[in-house]
Amino acid sequence: MTDIDTSKLSWDEWDELQNPPPAETDFDRVVESAISRRGFLRGILAIGSAAAAMGTLGNLTSSTSAQAQEAASRFAFKPIPVFTDNTVHVPEGYSWKPFAKWGQPLFSNVPDVDPANGVSVENSDKVFGENTDGMELFVIGDHQVIAVNHEYVNNETNLPNNEKGMPKSADDVKILQNLQGVTVMEVAEGNNGWEVVLDSPFNRRITHLTPIKISGPAAGSDLIKTEADPNGTDCLGTFNNCGAGKTPWGTYLTCEENFNGYFGSTDPNFAMPDDFKRYGIAAETRYGYETFDPRFDISKNPNEPRRAGYVVEIDPSDASSTPVKRTALGRIKHENAAVVIARDGRVVVYMGDDERGEFLYKYVSNGIYVPGGDTSKLLDEGSLYVAKFSDDGNGEWLALTPESTGMKTDEIYVFTRQAASKVGATTMDRPEWVAINPVAIEAYCALTNNTNRGVKKNAGGDEMPVGGANPREKNAYGQIVRWYPENEDHADGKFKWDLFVMAGNPDVHKDAYAGSSNINSGNMFNSPDGMMFDTTGLLWIQTDGEDTNEGDFLGQGNNQMLAGDPATGRIERFLTGPKGAEVTGMTWSADKRTVFVGIQHPDAPFPDGESKLPRSTVVAIKRDDNALVG
């Protein structure tokens, strides 16, 4: 245990505290290795130019005047400056309105949250949860339904009368468990703008207590069997739901990320299984579930954490349906799940594992997607791959099989990180959201940051050398890597890659930390996280980074949302969030005239102004002339 107040730590900081990486490596050797492979660092140090560091970005600023004019027309807004206040800002000609807030009822017989006392245990699974994240909108007949994640809870917000918000009873634990997971809700636009349709038959909450099926190659494994589930096919709850995805057949993919912080031990002498360290599972937890719910006590149920860390498929059209954990997509700290159909009709899912020095993955189904056909096995039966980026701009997808890893099949899908390490995948700078361009055969991954790059190993002991797709040591700004599948086929085993942008601060730095050539004083940012493409092919980038507006981050203001043009590299700022908030998750109304954006963990009393507690909120943004937004 630690005397440090962990209640307000980010998950990245939590992992660092619970599982500090090994001692520093020989950095001089790492530098020499990078230089000999590509001459990358030599170019930076000799020229002192971020543009020189980005040889693959040369085309981004070489457009003709006509091309520049065409690019300008793609941005239907006037870029905004940074802000450091406690509200949301959008461009002139646009307006925003709070739409769904923590504690807001989904049913008419439930009251709104009491800021002084939080949500009652009786109503905690009948209201909009806390800390909104990934979301998708579904058109079901004449109805529009949004599924939205609730990544975690702020204990002191939900248990305001408890010291540090820690639970004092089983009911307190249940409140925290119910306010996380997923909300599915019908929405409609009326005279007062967008609102939740109370009592809709589509409305439901999926929480830490919801029955969920386990399918795929890990189902039935001895590694995930428990006394309560001797068959290893049924579990309760989905955890730390971060990014999301949407299948062509109309289901929602919610992604379990930092599940490790929910499981702890009441026995101080419990010997941790060897695999726990790689996933950051320790005796201490953030929520104290194990004190009142033995399911989360690893000294009593050591297999329980192995039942978390998956992609969960939810049918938003049927509130009585049982969600399914699709273990064929691997067990990692899933950020999101980006789905695309390959040239031959197979389903491809790209996924990032959000931790410093972890990997980028791809799943390819065995079966073909046929509209209206059976989709029940498309995310169960297929092959899982992990990315290897070469410094020369080439890459390949390495298959995770018993032959390539020396592991049993079920072990690969329960200990996926270890499998990826065994095949020599490329350690990445916290791979977060993946976005797939709808108008070009290419995909993007936000590498949010990695302050351990070049100086420490990852949690599995893998080196994190400087070079290639991760070109800066102690990387506090992040970058976005882009790849182009061979043969214009997302199922292909090889790809080409470049960097779409390196975030940075050109006002503070004149070297690689200034950012790439498409970063300037007017659009700079740090820690790209969420990403979505609109139907026109613009890439929308959301940030979750430092908003101190000081030092290396001077002039970058609060977290923000920007739009990027893949054709030219131009990036412009569209939105800023309130102080302390992450801007995360977005989706569009069916007519594309509204974009819904998530505002997570604001520090200020947002959005109610006078409320004693800040409320994680989804806002609806429209153009004042009601024209298309995306």
XYZ file of C-alpha atoms in Angstrom:
630
model
C 0.000 0.000 0.000
C 1.031 3.603 -0.419
C 0.436 6.808 1.493
C 0.093 8.740 -1.769
C -3.422 10.028 -2.559
C -4.226 7.998 -5.669
C -7.807 9.184 -6.124
C -6.940 11.780 -8.764
C -4.114 10.013 -10.582
C -4.482 9.379 -14.290
C -4.481 5.709 -15.268
C -1.037 6.196 -16.793
C 0.250 7.572 -13.486
C -1.505 4.748 -11.628
C 0.298 2.125 -13.716
C 3.619 3.867 -13.128
C 3.003 3.845 -9.366
C 1.882 0.226 -9.149
C 4.387 -1.215 -11.603
C 7.420 1.034 -12.015
C 9.415 0.011 -15.083
C 12.891 -1.467 -14.692
C 15.975 0.685 -14.375
C 17.166 2.881 -17.222
C 18.783 1.281 -20.221
C 22.067 2.366 -21.758
C 20.721 5.405 -23.600
C 23.909 6.021 -25.542
C 23.569 2.562 -27.048
C 19.953 3.235 -27.972
C 20.921 6.470 -29.716
C 23.729 4.838 -31.669
C 21.379 2.045 -32.737
C 18.798 4.533 -34.001
C 21.451 6.503 -35.884
C 22.845 3.442 -37.583
C 19.386 2.248 -38.658
C 18.135 5.408 -40.245
C 20.264 8.377 -39.465
C 17.119 9.827 -37.945
C 18.574 11.395 -34.824
C 21.648 12.592 -36.694
C 19.368 14.640 -38.945
C 17.579 16.238 -36.004
C 20.703 17.059 -34.075
C 22.595 18.408 -37.050
C 19.847 20.519 -38.582
C 17.786 21.350 -35.512
C 14.559 21.176 -37.483
C 11.424 19.183 -36.852
C 10.750 19.265 -40.589
C 14.078 17.534 -41.198
C 13.018 14.862 -38.762
C 9.920 14.217 -40.823
C 11.262 13.119 -44.179
C 8.033 11.282 -44.874
C 6.032 14.477 -44.354
C 7.584 16.445 -47.170
C 4.438 16.246 -49.262
C 2.330 17.916 -46.581
C 3.459 21.457 -47.328
C 4.141 21.214 -51.056
C 0.633 21.984 -52.313
C 0.060 24.498 -55.077
C -2.019 27.630 -54.612
C -5.026 25.921 -56.187
C -4.623 22.934 -53.915
C -4.358 25.236 -50.916
C -7.605 26.964 -51.869
C -9.330 23.619 -52.264
C -8.004 22.512 -48.879
C -9.261 25.687 -47.240
C -12.773 24.974 -48.494
C -12.750 21.622 -46.677
C -12.690 23.381 -43.304
C -16.172 24.794 -42.869
C -15.220 26.805 -39.810
C -12.925 29.595 -38.678
C -10.258 28.119 -36.380
C -10.422 29.187 -32.743
C -7.574 30.108 -30.353
C -6.739 28.240 -27.157
C -8.702 28.883 -23.968
C -7.935 28.198 -20.316
C -11.353 28.783 -18.743
C -14.114 26.502 -17.489
C -16.397 26.096 -20.466
C -16.599 24.850 -24.054
C -15.692 27.040 -27.024
C -16.597 26.398 -30.683
C -16.115 28.497 -33.839
C -18.177 31.492 -34.851
C -21.369 30.295 -36.505
C -21.605 27.190 -34.305
C -23.416 26.619 -31.001
C -23.207 23.939 -28.333
C -25.585 22.702 -25.677
C -25.292 20.140 -22.850
C -27.104 17.021 -23.911
C -26.482 14.173 -21.465
C -24.860 14.670 -18.053
C -23.643 12.456 -15.235
C -26.594 11.548 -13.021
C -29.220 12.576 -15.592
C -32.239 10.209 -15.573
C -32.920 7.743 -18.379
C -36.384 7.042 -16.981
C -39.171 9.385 -15.890
C -39.542 7.979 -12.367
C -35.889 8.725 -11.497
C -34.741 12.100 -10.102
C -31.741 14.064 -11.321
C -28.552 13.689 -9.306
C -28.293 15.438 -5.945
C -24.873 17.143 -6.166
C -24.520 17.147 -2.383
C -25.145 13.434 -1.922
C -24.555 11.861 -5.312
C -26.785 9.178 -6.844
C -28.692 6.730 -4.652
C -27.916 3.037 -4.914
C -31.484 2.401 -6.106
C -31.105 4.776 -9.054
C -27.433 4.256 -9.879
C -28.190 1.930 -12.820
C -31.000 4.140 -14.164
C -29.070 7.335 -14.848
C -26.394 8.479 -17.277
C -23.060 7.310 -15.875
C -19.898 9.288 -15.226
C -16.851 10.103 -17.376
C -18.261 9.693 -20.842
C -15.890 8.356 -23.501
C -16.293 6.548 -26.839
C -19.741 6.610 -28.422
C -21.606 5.638 -31.592
C -25.049 6.483 -32.981
C -27.311 3.825 -34.501
C -30.395 4.299 -36.666
C -32.919 1.648 -35.670
C -36.068 2.009 -37.747
C -37.288 5.546 -37.108
C -35.240 5.855 -33.921
C -31.767 7.214 -33.214
C -29.927 5.436 -30.412
C -26.565 6.386 -28.921
C -24.357 3.931 -27.072
C -21.759 5.696 -24.925
C -19.017 4.483 -22.596
C -18.423 5.530 -18.996
C -14.721 4.894 -18.509
C -14.407 5.272 -14.755
C -15.727 7.229 -11.770
C -14.317 9.953 -9.575
C -14.886 8.527 -6.120
C -15.325 11.857 -4.355
C -17.904 12.938 -6.929
C -20.051 9.857 -6.427
C -19.487 9.303 -2.691
C -19.108 12.933 -1.602
C -19.761 12.192 2.059
C -17.029 9.550 2.347
C -13.378 10.280 3.088
C -11.566 10.396 -0.278
C -14.726 8.875 -1.723
C -13.788 5.358 -0.639
C -16.713 2.965 -0.094
C -17.879 2.172 3.423
C -20.407 -0.496 2.487
C -21.501 -2.920 -0.203
C -24.076 -0.323 -1.316
C -21.304 2.229 -1.832
C -19.459 -0.279 -4.010
C -22.617 -0.946 -5.999
C -23.056 2.776 -6.690
C -19.550 2.970 -8.139
C -20.065 -0.237 -10.113
C -23.339 0.954 -11.616
C -22.113 4.381 -12.683
C -19.509 2.823 -14.991
C -19.871 0.706 -18.103
C -22.157 1.736 -20.964
C -25.351 3.718 -21.496
C -27.638 2.897 -24.420
C -30.255 5.618 -24.919
C -32.696 6.804 -27.534
C -32.248 10.446 -28.518
C -34.373 12.873 -30.480
C -34.236 16.487 -31.583
C -37.136 18.716 -30.640
C -37.944 22.349 -29.941
C -35.411 22.400 -27.102
C -32.696 20.731 -29.131
C -31.445 17.217 -28.593
C -32.758 15.322 -25.585
C -32.737 11.820 -24.156
C -36.031 10.025 -24.803
C -37.105 9.009 -21.315
C -38.524 5.510 -20.859
C -37.548 4.429 -24.370
C -37.513 0.631 -24.757
C -33.956 1.005 -26.064
C -32.693 2.653 -22.861
C -30.493 0.465 -20.702
C -27.360 0.506 -18.539
C -24.614 -2.098 -18.829
C -22.495 -1.991 -15.685
C -19.941 -3.911 -13.621
C -22.810 -6.168 -12.557
C -24.414 -6.986 -15.935
C -24.385 -10.658 -17.068
C -22.109 -11.063 -20.108
C -21.218 -14.068 -22.273
C -17.620 -15.011 -23.080
C -16.950 -16.300 -26.595
C -14.018 -17.079 -28.840
C -10.758 -18.976 -28.266
C -10.412 -18.123 -24.553
C -13.959 -19.213 -23.687
C -13.907 -22.313 -21.504
C -10.201 -22.008 -20.747
C -9.039 -23.068 -17.302
C -7.323 -19.670 -17.125
C -10.663 -17.862 -16.801
C -12.786 -20.361 -14.895
C -13.974 -19.371 -11.429
C -16.009 -20.994 -8.680
C -19.006 -18.929 -9.778
C -18.401 -19.809 -13.443
C -16.857 -23.298 -13.646
C -17.410 -23.379 -17.425
C -15.520 -20.176 -18.146
C -18.273 -18.849 -20.411
C -20.255 -16.389 -18.287
C -19.116 -13.351 -16.343
C -20.415 -10.176 -14.776
C -19.614 -6.688 -15.976
C -17.507 -4.736 -18.413
C -14.774 -2.482 -17.045
C -13.062 0.812 -17.756
C -14.838 1.218 -21.064
C -12.716 3.611 -23.071
C -12.967 3.863 -26.858
C -15.550 2.155 -28.999
C -16.345 0.808 -32.443
C -19.261 0.049 -34.700
C -19.800 -3.043 -36.820
C -21.371 -3.036 -40.301
C -24.162 -5.209 -38.906
C -25.212 -2.557 -36.392
C -23.668 -3.581 -33.095
C -21.582 -1.568 -30.650
C -18.063 -2.534 -29.624
C -17.063 -1.247 -26.192
C -13.439 -1.632 -25.185
C -12.089 -2.590 -21.775
C -8.954 -0.601 -21.026
C -7.458 -0.064 -17.528
C -9.252 -2.942 -15.847
C -6.308 -3.687 -13.563
C -7.197 -0.979 -11.032
C -10.400 -2.759 -9.992
C -8.839 -5.935 -8.592
C -6.945 -6.130 -5.298
C -6.112 -8.401 -2.402
C -7.343 -8.459 1.183
C -4.507 -10.874 1.957
C -1.190 -8.971 2.184
C 0.707 -12.262 1.830
C -0.972 -13.336 -1.393
C 1.610 -14.373 -4.000
C 0.786 -12.652 -7.285
C 0.683 -14.890 -10.372
C 3.497 -14.159 -12.827
C 1.177 -12.758 -15.501
C -0.284 -10.065 -13.219
C 2.749 -7.790 -13.428
C 2.485 -7.344 -17.205
C -1.074 -6.067 -16.838
C -0.422 -3.928 -13.768
C -2.534 -5.969 -11.343
C -1.461 -5.307 -7.759
C -2.735 -5.634 -4.199
C -3.921 -2.018 -4.097
C -6.987 -0.794 -6.002
C -8.530 2.565 -6.788
C -12.034 1.716 -5.620
C -11.837 -0.739 -2.726
C -14.258 -3.173 -4.344
C -12.399 -6.154 -2.864
C -13.332 -5.105 0.673
C -17.041 -5.718 0.066
C -17.222 -7.820 -3.133
C -15.084 -10.999 -3.090
C -15.244 -11.220 -6.881
C -12.599 -8.482 -6.945
C -10.389 -10.053 -4.268
C -7.580 -11.728 -6.209
C -6.520 -13.711 -3.140
C -9.919 -15.450 -3.354
C -10.565 -15.264 -7.121
C -7.192 -15.069 -8.929
C -8.724 -15.847 -12.338
C -11.204 -12.966 -12.212
C -8.856 -10.286 -13.670
C -8.231 -12.576 -16.663
C -11.909 -12.216 -17.529
C -11.411 -8.485 -18.194
C -9.501 -6.671 -20.925
C -11.603 -7.595 -23.942
C -13.780 -6.040 -26.614
C -17.469 -6.444 -25.758
C -20.166 -6.552 -28.441
C -23.569 -5.030 -27.575
C -26.771 -5.047 -29.622
C -28.294 -1.566 -29.140
C -31.523 -2.604 -30.871
C -32.493 -5.135 -28.185
C -32.356 -4.075 -24.537
C -32.885 -7.693 -23.448
C -29.863 -9.021 -25.343
C -26.766 -10.275 -23.523
C -23.457 -8.557 -24.358
C -20.593 -10.795 -25.517
C -16.871 -10.565 -24.732
C -15.054 -11.385 -27.994
C -11.804 -12.929 -26.799
C -10.517 -13.494 -30.358
C -9.667 -9.770 -30.383
C -7.152 -10.343 -27.592
C -6.809 -9.316 -23.950
C -5.061 -5.964 -23.713
C -5.882 -2.483 -22.480
C -8.104 -1.834 -25.469
C -8.462 1.800 -26.492
C -10.948 1.381 -29.322
C -11.886 -1.074 -32.082
C -11.895 0.304 -35.642
C -13.758 -1.979 -38.059
C -13.389 -2.131 -41.841
C -14.279 -4.682 -44.506
C -11.378 -6.107 -46.514
C -11.439 -6.475 -50.299
C -12.654 -10.073 -50.074
C -15.349 -9.320 -47.494
C -13.491 -10.404 -44.384
C -13.829 -8.266 -41.255
C -10.734 -6.384 -40.082
C -10.507 -4.812 -36.621
C -7.609 -2.517 -35.641
C -6.885 -2.028 -31.921
C -4.356 -0.145 -29.808
C -3.119 -1.197 -26.372
C -2.918 1.991 -24.334
C 0.155 1.716 -22.182
C 3.682 2.976 -22.661
C 5.621 0.545 -24.817
C 2.691 -1.705 -25.756
C 1.540 -2.684 -29.227
C -0.823 -2.120 -32.160
C -2.999 -5.095 -33.187
C -5.147 -6.293 -36.076
C -7.777 -9.022 -36.232
C -8.904 -10.589 -39.516
C -11.961 -12.846 -39.576
C -12.043 -16.198 -41.300
C -15.582 -15.640 -42.482
C -16.993 -13.157 -44.972
C -19.425 -10.442 -43.986
C -22.676 -10.760 -45.925
C -25.312 -8.072 -45.208
C -28.246 -9.799 -43.587
C -26.244 -12.984 -43.044
C -25.059 -14.712 -39.883
C -22.502 -12.534 -38.074
C -22.300 -14.496 -34.807
C -18.849 -15.987 -35.531
C -17.195 -13.125 -37.405
C -15.525 -11.803 -34.242
C -14.861 -15.275 -32.796
C -13.093 -17.105 -35.599
C -10.114 -15.401 -37.191
C -6.454 -14.489 -36.823
C -4.836 -11.969 -34.491
C -1.753 -10.001 -35.560
C 0.572 -7.421 -34.034
C 2.418 -4.669 -35.895
C 6.142 -4.437 -36.569
C 7.279 -1.062 -37.953
C 10.602 -0.953 -39.783
C 12.563 2.289 -39.848
C 12.514 2.372 -43.656
C 8.769 3.061 -43.830
C 7.726 -0.567 -44.291
C 5.792 -2.711 -41.847
C 4.292 -6.134 -41.394
C 1.635 -7.825 -39.309
C 3.032 -10.690 -37.257
C 0.637 -13.559 -36.618
C 0.086 -14.619 -33.013
C -0.098 -18.404 -33.257
C 1.105 -21.353 -31.164
C 3.911 -21.803 -33.706
C 5.098 -18.177 -33.618
C 4.773 -17.683 -29.859
C 5.342 -21.119 -28.326
C 2.127 -20.597 -26.363
C -1.122 -22.543 -26.260
C -4.054 -21.041 -28.116
C -5.970 -19.976 -25.014
C -2.799 -18.496 -23.521
C -2.357 -16.260 -26.567
C -5.805 -14.741 -26.068
C -5.518 -14.361 -22.285
C -1.856 -13.269 -22.205
C -1.874 -11.363 -25.486
C 0.789 -8.858 -24.428
C 3.222 -11.652 -23.669
C 2.479 -13.241 -27.045
C 3.210 -9.979 -28.850
C 6.505 -9.621 -27.013
C 7.535 -13.106 -28.070
C 7.221 -12.334 -31.785
C 9.194 -9.077 -31.548
C 6.483 -6.493 -32.238
C 7.298 -2.773 -32.149
C 6.801 -1.099 -28.782
C 4.712 2.033 -29.341
C 4.142 5.377 -27.580
C 0.784 4.473 -26.009
C -1.278 3.438 -29.052
C -4.763 4.810 -28.502
C -7.617 5.333 -30.985
C -7.369 3.948 -34.507
C -9.334 5.689 -37.271
C -9.895 4.378 -40.804
C -10.256 6.806 -43.683
C -13.596 6.213 -45.450
C -12.379 7.724 -48.733
C -8.862 6.230 -48.917
C -7.246 2.893 -48.090
C -5.327 4.047 -45.032
C -5.582 4.001 -41.243
C -4.263 6.183 -38.419
C -3.303 5.535 -34.793
C -2.878 8.211 -32.127
C 0.321 7.614 -30.169
C -0.529 9.864 -27.277
C 2.843 10.159 -25.486
C 5.555 8.122 -23.792
C 7.875 9.830 -21.334
C 9.691 6.508 -20.888
C 10.701 6.247 -24.551
C 14.428 5.671 -24.861
C 15.148 5.558 -21.129
C 13.131 2.638 -19.713
C 11.637 -0.689 -20.726
C 7.940 -1.523 -20.867
C 6.173 -3.554 -18.198
C 7.236 -6.779 -19.926
C 10.899 -5.855 -20.120
C 10.866 -4.997 -23.831
C 13.195 -2.245 -25.000
C 11.664 1.056 -26.145
C 14.374 2.419 -28.476
C 14.113 5.768 -30.217
C 13.411 5.678 -33.946
C 10.908 4.902 -36.657
C 7.296 5.529 -35.686
C 8.443 6.566 -32.185
C 11.114 9.143 -33.043
C 11.557 11.145 -29.809
C 12.932 10.115 -26.450
C 10.928 11.135 -23.375
C 8.055 11.920 -25.706
C 5.591 14.196 -23.872
C 3.734 15.440 -26.977
C 2.756 12.373 -29.003
C 2.274 11.746 -32.717
C -0.127 10.145 -35.179
C 1.154 7.292 -37.325
C -0.517 6.460 -40.641
C -0.253 3.262 -42.647
C -1.233 2.153 -46.136
C -2.055 -1.563 -46.528
C -0.295 -3.381 -49.351
C -2.480 -4.055 -52.394
C -4.994 -1.556 -50.977
C -6.312 -4.362 -48.792
C -6.670 -4.021 -45.015
C -6.341 -7.804 -44.688
C -2.888 -7.798 -46.290
C 0.057 -8.779 -44.119
C 2.280 -5.824 -45.102
C 1.973 -2.045 -45.142
C 3.786 1.226 -45.733
C 3.754 3.878 -43.039
C 4.552 7.505 -42.295
C 3.780 10.044 -39.589
C 0.792 12.296 -40.271
C 1.811 14.682 -37.499
C 4.186 15.014 -34.572
C 2.597 17.183 -31.901
C 4.854 19.728 -30.253
C 5.446 23.316 -29.239
C 7.236 25.496 -31.823
C 7.042 28.484 -29.459
C 9.172 26.694 -26.865
C 11.347 24.327 -28.911
C 13.322 24.573 -32.151
C 14.186 20.881 -32.460
C 12.031 17.761 -32.905
C 9.938 18.787 -29.899
C 8.630 21.738 -31.895
C 6.567 19.216 -33.809
C 6.317 18.404 -37.495
C 6.073 20.986 -40.273
C 2.265 21.071 -40.103
C 2.345 22.291 -36.475
C 2.465 26.025 -35.793
C 1.701 28.523 -33.039
C -1.953 28.610 -34.049
C -2.764 24.884 -33.986
C -0.358 23.268 -31.532
C -1.529 20.595 -29.116
C -0.247 17.644 -27.108
C -1.338 14.060 -26.457
C -3.621 13.111 -29.363
C -6.062 10.499 -28.082
C -9.517 10.113 -29.650
C -9.863 10.171 -33.436
C -12.790 9.848 -35.825
C -13.240 10.424 -39.545
C -16.296 12.190 -40.873
C -17.928 11.136 -44.141
C -15.900 13.675 -46.139
C -12.580 12.224 -45.027
C -11.567 14.862 -42.475
C -9.807 13.425 -39.427
C -11.085 14.783 -36.105
C -8.466 14.671 -33.343
C -9.244 14.915 -29.612
C -6.639 15.437 -26.915
C -6.065 14.158 -23.389
C -2.897 15.790 -22.171
C -1.329 18.524 -20.117
C -3.425 21.674 -19.786
C -1.108 23.509 -17.389
C -0.391 26.078 -20.119
C 3.120 26.337 -18.681
C 6.651 25.223 -19.544
C 6.735 22.788 -22.446
C 2.956 23.229 -22.777
C 2.926 27.030 -22.756
C 0.318 28.350 -25.179
C -1.482 25.043 -25.660
C -4.363 25.819 -23.295
C -7.053 23.326 -22.350
C -7.634 20.020 -24.093
C -9.174 20.428 -27.502
C -10.587 18.967 -30.701
C -9.028 19.674 -34.083
C -9.703 18.729 -37.693
C -6.965 17.414 -39.976
C -6.884 17.056 -43.755
C -5.067 13.842 -44.727
C -4.417 15.160 -48.237
C -2.513 18.275 -47.198
C -1.623 17.772 -43.540
C -3.407 20.966 -42.555
C -4.731 20.898 -38.959
C -7.039 23.489 -37.376
C -8.572 23.835 -33.923
C -12.382 23.480 -33.719
C -13.184 23.157 -29.994
C -11.658 23.624 -26.566
C -12.962 22.006 -23.388
C -13.197 23.280 -19.812
C -10.170 23.272 -17.543
C -9.136 19.813 -16.403
C -11.346 17.989 -18.903
C -10.416 15.439 -21.538
C -12.210 15.861 -24.856
C -13.113 12.325 -25.866
C -15.652 10.438 -27.916
C -17.736 11.763 -30.778
C -20.480 10.695 -33.119
C -22.898 12.330 -35.566
C -26.666 12.496 -35.849
C -28.188 10.583 -38.741
C -28.511 13.751 -40.850
C -24.910 14.839 -40.044
C -26.151 18.251 -38.858
C -25.152 17.623 -35.245
C -21.941 16.290 -33.782
C -21.979 14.905 -30.247
C -18.733 15.340 -28.272
C -17.778 14.022 -24.843
C -16.353 16.212 -22.062
C -14.782 13.959 -19.414
C -13.734 14.799 -15.823
C -13.942 18.630 -15.899
C -12.354 20.261 -12.852
C -14.718 23.218 -12.938
C -18.449 23.225 -12.084
C -19.348 22.337 -15.679
C -21.839 22.582 -17.335
C -24.332 23.844 -14.741
C -22.208 26.707 -13.494
C -23.565 26.835 -9.952
C -23.517 23.094 -9.314
C -21.240 22.061 -6.470
C -19.861 19.175 -8.505
C -18.548 19.047 -12.086
C -20.490 16.751 -14.380
C -19.012 14.712 -17.198
C -21.190 15.667 -20.164
C -21.961 14.982 -23.810
C -22.550 18.210 -25.714
C -24.445 18.618 -28.992
C -22.843 21.007 -31.519
C -24.669 22.461 -34.514
C -24.086 25.074 -37.163
C -26.325 28.071 -36.643
C -27.507 27.756 -40.261
C -28.271 24.044 -39.688
C -25.859 22.993 -42.422
C -23.880 19.746 -42.345
C -21.210 19.381 -39.642
C -19.466 16.198 -40.774
